Coordinates of C-alpha atoms in Angstrom, one line a residue:
X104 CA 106.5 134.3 72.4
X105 CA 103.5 132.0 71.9
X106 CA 100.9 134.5 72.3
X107 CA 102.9 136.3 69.2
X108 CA 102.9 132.7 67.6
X109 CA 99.2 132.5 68.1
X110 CA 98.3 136.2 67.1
X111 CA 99.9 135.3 63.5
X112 CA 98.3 132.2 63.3
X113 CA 94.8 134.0 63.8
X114 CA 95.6 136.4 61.3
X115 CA 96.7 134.1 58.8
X116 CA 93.5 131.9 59.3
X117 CA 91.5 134.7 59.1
X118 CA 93.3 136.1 56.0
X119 CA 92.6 132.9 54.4
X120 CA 89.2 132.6 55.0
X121 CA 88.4 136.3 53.5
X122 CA 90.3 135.0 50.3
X123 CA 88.5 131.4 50.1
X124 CA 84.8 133.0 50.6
X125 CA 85.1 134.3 46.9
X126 CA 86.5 130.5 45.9
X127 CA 83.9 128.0 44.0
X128 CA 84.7 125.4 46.4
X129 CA 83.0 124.6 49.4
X130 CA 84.2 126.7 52.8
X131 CA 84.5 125.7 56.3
X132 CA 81.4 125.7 58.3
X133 CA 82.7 127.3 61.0
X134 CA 85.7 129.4 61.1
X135 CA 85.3 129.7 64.8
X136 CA 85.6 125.9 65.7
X137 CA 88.8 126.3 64.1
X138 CA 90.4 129.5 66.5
X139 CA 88.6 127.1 69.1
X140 CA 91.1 124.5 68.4
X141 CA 93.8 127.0 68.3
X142 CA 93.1 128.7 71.5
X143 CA 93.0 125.2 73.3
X144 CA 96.5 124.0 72.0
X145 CA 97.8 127.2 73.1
X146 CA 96.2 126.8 76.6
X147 CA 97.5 123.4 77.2
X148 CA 100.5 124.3 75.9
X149 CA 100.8 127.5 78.6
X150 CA 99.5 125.3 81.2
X151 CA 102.4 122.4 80.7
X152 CA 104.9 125.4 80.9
X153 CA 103.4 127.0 83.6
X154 CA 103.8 123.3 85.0
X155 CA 107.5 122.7 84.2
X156 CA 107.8 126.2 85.5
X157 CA 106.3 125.2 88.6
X158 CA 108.7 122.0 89.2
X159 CA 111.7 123.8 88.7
X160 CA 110.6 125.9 91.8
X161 CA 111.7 123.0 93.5
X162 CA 115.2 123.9 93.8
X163 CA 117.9 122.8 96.4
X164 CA 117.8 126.3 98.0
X165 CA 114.2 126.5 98.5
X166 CA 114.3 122.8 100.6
X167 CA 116.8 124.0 102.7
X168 CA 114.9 126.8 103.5
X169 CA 111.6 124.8 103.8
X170 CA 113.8 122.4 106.1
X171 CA 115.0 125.2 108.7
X172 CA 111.1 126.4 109.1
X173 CA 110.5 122.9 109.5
X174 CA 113.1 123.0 112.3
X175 CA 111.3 126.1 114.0
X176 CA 108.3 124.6 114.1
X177 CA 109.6 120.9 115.2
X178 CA 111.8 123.3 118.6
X179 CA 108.1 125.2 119.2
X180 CA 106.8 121.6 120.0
X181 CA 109.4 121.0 122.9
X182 CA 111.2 117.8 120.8
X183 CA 114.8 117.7 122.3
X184 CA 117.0 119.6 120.6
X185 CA 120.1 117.0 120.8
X186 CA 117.7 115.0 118.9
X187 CA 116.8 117.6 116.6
X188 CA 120.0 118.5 115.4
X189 CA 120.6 115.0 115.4
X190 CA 117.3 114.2 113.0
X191 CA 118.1 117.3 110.5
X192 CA 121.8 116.9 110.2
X193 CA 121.0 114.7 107.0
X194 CA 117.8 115.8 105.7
X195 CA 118.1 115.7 102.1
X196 CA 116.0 117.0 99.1
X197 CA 114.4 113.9 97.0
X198 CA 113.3 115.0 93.3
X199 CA 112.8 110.8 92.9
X200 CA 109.9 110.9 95.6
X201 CA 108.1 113.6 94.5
X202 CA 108.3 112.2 90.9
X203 CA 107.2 108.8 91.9
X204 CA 104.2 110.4 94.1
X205 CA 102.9 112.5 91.1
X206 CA 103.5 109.6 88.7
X207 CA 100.1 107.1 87.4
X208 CA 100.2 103.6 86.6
X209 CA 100.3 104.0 82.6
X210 CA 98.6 100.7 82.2
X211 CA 95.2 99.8 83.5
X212 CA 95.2 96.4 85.3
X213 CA 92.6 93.9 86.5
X214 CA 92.0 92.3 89.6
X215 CA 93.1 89.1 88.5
X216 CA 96.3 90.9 87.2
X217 CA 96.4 92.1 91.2
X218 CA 95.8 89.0 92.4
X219 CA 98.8 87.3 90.4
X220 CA 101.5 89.4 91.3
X221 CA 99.7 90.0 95.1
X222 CA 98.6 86.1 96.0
X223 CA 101.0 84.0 94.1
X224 CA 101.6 80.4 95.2
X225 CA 105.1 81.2 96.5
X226 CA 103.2 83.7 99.1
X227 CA 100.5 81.4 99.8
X228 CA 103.3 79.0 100.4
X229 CA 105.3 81.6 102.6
X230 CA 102.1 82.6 104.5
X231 CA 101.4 79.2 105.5
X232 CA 104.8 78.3 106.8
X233 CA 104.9 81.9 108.5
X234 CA 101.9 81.2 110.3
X235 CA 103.0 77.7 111.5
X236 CA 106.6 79.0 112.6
X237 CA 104.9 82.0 114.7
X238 CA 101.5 80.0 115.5
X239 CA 101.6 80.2 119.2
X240 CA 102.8 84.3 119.4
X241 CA 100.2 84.8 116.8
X242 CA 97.2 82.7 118.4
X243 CA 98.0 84.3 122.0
X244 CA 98.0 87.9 119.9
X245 CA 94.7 87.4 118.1
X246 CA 93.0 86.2 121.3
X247 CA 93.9 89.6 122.9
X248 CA 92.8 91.6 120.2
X249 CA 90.1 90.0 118.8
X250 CA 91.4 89.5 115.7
X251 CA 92.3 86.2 113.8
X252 CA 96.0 85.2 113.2
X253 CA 95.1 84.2 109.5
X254 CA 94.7 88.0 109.0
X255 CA 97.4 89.3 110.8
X256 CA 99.6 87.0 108.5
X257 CA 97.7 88.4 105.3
X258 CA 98.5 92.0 106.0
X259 CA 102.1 91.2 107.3
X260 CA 102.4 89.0 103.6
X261 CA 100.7 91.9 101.3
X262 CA 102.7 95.1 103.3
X263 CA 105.9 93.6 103.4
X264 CA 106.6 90.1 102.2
X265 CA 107.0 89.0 105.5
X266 CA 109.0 92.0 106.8
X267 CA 111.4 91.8 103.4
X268 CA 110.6 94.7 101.8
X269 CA 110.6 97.7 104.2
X270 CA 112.0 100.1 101.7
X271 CA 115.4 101.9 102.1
X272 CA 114.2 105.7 102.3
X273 CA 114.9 108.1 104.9
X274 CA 111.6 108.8 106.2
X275 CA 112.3 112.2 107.0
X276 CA 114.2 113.3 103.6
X277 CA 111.1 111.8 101.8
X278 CA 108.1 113.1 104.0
X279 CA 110.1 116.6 103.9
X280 CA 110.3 116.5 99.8
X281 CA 106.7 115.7 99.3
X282 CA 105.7 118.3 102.0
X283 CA 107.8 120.7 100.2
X284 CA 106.6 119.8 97.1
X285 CA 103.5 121.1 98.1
X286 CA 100.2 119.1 96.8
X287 CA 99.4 117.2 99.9
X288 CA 101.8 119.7 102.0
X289 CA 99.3 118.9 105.6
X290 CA 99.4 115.1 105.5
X291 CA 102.9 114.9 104.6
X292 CA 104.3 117.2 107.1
X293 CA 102.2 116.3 110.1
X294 CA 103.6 113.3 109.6
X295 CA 107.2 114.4 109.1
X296 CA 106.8 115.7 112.5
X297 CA 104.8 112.7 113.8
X298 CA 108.2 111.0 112.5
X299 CA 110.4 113.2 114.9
X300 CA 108.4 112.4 117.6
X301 CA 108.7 108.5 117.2
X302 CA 112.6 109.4 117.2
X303 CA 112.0 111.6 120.6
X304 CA 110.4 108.9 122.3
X305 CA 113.2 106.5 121.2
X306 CA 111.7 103.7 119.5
X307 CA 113.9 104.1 116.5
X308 CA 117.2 105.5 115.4
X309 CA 117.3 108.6 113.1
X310 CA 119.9 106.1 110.7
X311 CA 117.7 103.3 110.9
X312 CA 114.4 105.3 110.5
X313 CA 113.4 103.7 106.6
X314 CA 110.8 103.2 104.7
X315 CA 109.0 103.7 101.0
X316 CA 109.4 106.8 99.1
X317 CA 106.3 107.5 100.8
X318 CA 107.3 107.8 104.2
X319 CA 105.3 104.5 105.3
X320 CA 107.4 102.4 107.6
X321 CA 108.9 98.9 108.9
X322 CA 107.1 95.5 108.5
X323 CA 103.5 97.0 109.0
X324 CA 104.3 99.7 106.7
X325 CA 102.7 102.4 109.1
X326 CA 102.8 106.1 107.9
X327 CA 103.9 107.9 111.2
X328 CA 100.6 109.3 112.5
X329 CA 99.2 105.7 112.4
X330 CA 102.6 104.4 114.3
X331 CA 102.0 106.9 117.0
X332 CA 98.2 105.8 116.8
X333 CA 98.5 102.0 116.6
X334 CA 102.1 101.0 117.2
X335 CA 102.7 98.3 120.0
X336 CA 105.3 97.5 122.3
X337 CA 104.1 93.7 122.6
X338 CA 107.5 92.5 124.3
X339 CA 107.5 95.0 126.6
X340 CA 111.2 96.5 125.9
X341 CA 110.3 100.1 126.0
X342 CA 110.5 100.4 122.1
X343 CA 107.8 99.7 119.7
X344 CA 109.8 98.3 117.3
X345 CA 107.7 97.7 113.8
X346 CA 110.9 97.4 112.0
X347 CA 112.5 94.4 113.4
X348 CA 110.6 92.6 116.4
X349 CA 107.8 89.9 115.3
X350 CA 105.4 90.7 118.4
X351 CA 105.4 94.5 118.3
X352 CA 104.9 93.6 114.3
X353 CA 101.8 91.2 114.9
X354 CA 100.3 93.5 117.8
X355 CA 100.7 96.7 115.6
X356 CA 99.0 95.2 112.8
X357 CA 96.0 93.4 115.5
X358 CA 95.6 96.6 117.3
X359 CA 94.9 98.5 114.0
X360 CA 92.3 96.4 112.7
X361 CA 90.9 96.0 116.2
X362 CA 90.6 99.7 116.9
X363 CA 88.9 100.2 113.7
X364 CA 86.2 97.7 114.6
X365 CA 87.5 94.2 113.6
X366 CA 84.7 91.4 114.3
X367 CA 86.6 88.4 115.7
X368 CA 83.6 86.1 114.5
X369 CA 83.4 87.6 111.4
X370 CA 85.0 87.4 108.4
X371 CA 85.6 89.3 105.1
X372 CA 83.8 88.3 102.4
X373 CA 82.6 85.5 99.4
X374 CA 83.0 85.5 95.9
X375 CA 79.4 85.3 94.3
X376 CA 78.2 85.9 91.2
X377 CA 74.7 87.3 89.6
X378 CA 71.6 85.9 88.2
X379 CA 69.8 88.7 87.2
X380 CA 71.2 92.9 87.4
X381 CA 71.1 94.2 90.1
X382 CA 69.8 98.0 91.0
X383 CA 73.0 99.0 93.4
X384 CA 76.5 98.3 94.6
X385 CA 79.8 100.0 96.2
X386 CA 80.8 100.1 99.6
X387 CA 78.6 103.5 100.9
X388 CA 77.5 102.4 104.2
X389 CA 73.6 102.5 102.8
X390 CA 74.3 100.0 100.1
X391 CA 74.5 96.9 103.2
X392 CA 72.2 94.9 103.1
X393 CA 71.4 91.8 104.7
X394 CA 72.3 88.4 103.0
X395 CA 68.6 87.8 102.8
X396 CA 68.0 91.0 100.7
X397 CA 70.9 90.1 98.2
X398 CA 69.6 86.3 97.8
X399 CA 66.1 87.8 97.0
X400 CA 68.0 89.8 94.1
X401 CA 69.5 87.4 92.4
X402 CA 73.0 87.1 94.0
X403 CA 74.0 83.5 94.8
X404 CA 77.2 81.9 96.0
X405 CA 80.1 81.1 93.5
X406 CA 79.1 77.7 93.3
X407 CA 75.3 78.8 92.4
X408 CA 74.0 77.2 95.6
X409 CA 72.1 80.0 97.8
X410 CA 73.7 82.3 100.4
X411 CA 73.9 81.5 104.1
X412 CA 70.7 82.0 106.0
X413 CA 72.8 84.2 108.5
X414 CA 71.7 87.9 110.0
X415 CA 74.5 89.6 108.4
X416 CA 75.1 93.2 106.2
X417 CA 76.9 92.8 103.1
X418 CA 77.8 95.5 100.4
X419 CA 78.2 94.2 96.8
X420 CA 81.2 95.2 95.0
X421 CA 82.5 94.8 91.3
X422 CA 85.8 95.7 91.1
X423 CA 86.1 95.3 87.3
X424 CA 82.2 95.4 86.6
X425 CA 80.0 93.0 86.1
X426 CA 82.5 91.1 83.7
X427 CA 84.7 91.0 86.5
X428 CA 85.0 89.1 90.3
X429 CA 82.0 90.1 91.8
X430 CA 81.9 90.0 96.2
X431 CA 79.4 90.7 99.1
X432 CA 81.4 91.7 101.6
X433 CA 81.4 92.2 105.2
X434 CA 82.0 94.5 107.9
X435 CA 85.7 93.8 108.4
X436 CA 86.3 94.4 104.6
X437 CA 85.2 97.8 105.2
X438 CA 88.0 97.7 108.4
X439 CA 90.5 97.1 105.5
X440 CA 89.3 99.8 103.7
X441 CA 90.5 102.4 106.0
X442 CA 94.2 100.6 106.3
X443 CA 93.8 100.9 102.7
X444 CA 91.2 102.3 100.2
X445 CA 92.2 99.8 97.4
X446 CA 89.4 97.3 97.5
X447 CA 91.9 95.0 95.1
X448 CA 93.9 95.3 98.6
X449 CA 91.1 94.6 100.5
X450 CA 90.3 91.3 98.2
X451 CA 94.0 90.1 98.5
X452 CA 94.3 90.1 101.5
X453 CA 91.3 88.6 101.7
X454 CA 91.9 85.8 99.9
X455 CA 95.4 85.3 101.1
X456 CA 93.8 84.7 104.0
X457 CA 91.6 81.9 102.7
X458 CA 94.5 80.8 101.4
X459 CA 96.1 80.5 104.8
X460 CA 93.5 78.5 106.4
X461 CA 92.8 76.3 104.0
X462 CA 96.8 75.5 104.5
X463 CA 97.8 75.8 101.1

């Protein structure tokens, strides 16, 4: 149908040309740029059908069947089969996850925009009196992990509210329906079985097993790999429960950063700002530079006073360009980086941090 649509629209284009090239007013310069045109409407428009085509794929039937191989392979790996049945007996298709996994924030927002809905006072307020309520736990935590309580707090604050907002998704329907869906089918699926085993080994319930629509779970908001990775039973009750017990929660999160090389006499970063340009920045491991190097080149601290005489690598990152925040940060920022590649995460919690030890 619309390569017939197209065909007559070439002809009559063509057609017209021949008649207006014995006309006394001026032609087109280029008949071609104008099939050009043509051609690329009609191969956009093939390509969005081709993708609606493509979605409606997606069809009840085809989970189920998805779901029973995903059964087969789950028995291969030796999971009990009680359990099993047990885990698929309410596996259900989720069109709502895959939509809100292909979706993009329509509006472009700033870090300061972040920062306001991430870090507002309420938080800082909550963060504080979080960290005073849980002071001892958290102080014995951070001295065995080597990692300070200020940003164990931060990361609890920014991943959950506190352990508020866990999300109310069945892991396993929504890891299945974005496996299924197909994009990102490896992650998603090693992790929907990384999810059974959690449930094997007993540390959750199949009905309490929740989380986002993307499958990331309880107050740390661990995807399943990283649970079976990082996950602590800090209490010792045989369960490492991220979903509802405060010391697995503030070991998890501890053992995370200090497995990914947390520097417990380091910090994060420093707002500074520029006196001249400067030739690099971004967070690629050869952009570090000692503070020295960065003073030399015309970076000072926010206040305009010079940087600390301290043998430390920074990297130098703009989030918004040079209009924007601009921050040397440290090694541990890049430990943030890989809990989350968001560097306005990485600045939140950050500064939520700050926030925390300054008490206010």
């Amino acid at each position: 149908m619309l390569l017939k649509t197209l065909n007559r629209l070439v002809n009559r284009i063509t057609v017209n040309a021949k008649r207006r090239s014995h006309s006394p007013f001026p032609q087109p310069r280029n008949i071609a740029l104008v099939l050009v045109s043509v051609t690329l409407s009609f191969s956009l428009t093939v390509h969005a059908e081709n993708q609606l085509s493509n979605d409606s794929k997606l069809s009840e039937e085809g989970f189920k069947s998805y779901v029973a191989n995903l059964k087969k392979e789950a028995a291969a790996k030796g999971i009990d089969k009680t359990k099993l049945d047990l885990a698929f007996s309410d596996i259900t298709f989720r069109p709502t996850v895959v939509k809100s996994d292909k979706s993009q924030p329509e509006k472009k927002i700033t870090l300061d925009d972040y920062l306001a809905t991430r870090v507002p006072d309420w938080k800082v307020k909550q963060a504080v009196e979080q960290y005073n309520d849980h002071k001892l736990l958290l102080e014995e935590i951070a001295q065995k992990y080597g990692v300070q309580a200020r940003f164990i707090v931060a990361l609890w604050g920014n991943e959950s509210n506190f352990g508020k907002i866990q999300g109310n998704f069945s892991v396993l329907s929504a890891l299945a329906s974005l496996a299924y869906e197909g994009r990102r089918e490896k992650l998603f699926k090693d992790n929907f079985f990384a999810a059974l085993q959690i449930l094997d080994e007993g540390h959750i319930s199949v009905e309490a097993l929740k989380g986002s629509w993307a499958g990331a779970m309880g107050q740390t908001q661990f995807m399943p790999i990283s649970f079976l990775n990082y996950a602590v039973d800090y209490d010792g009750d045989g369960r490492k429960d991220i979903w509802g017990t405060k010391a697995d929660v503030f070991a998890s999160i501890a053992n995370y950063l200090s497995s990914e090389g947390w520097d417990s006499e380091g910090t994060w970063g420093r707002q500074v700002i520029l006196t001249k340009p400067v030739a690099f920045s971004g967070l690629a491991k050869s952009n570090m530079k000692p503070l020295s190097f960065w003073q030399e080149n015309g970076v000072k601290r926010y206040n305009g006073s010079e940087l600390p005489n301290a043998e430390i690598n920074a990297s130098l990152i703009m989030p918004d360009g040079e209009q924007g925040r601009i921050y040397l940060v440290y090694n541990n920022f890049h430990t943030l980086m890989k809990w989350n590649r968001s560097s306005y995460f990485g600045v939140s919690v950050g500064y939520l941090s700050e926030r925390i030890k300054r008490g206010y």
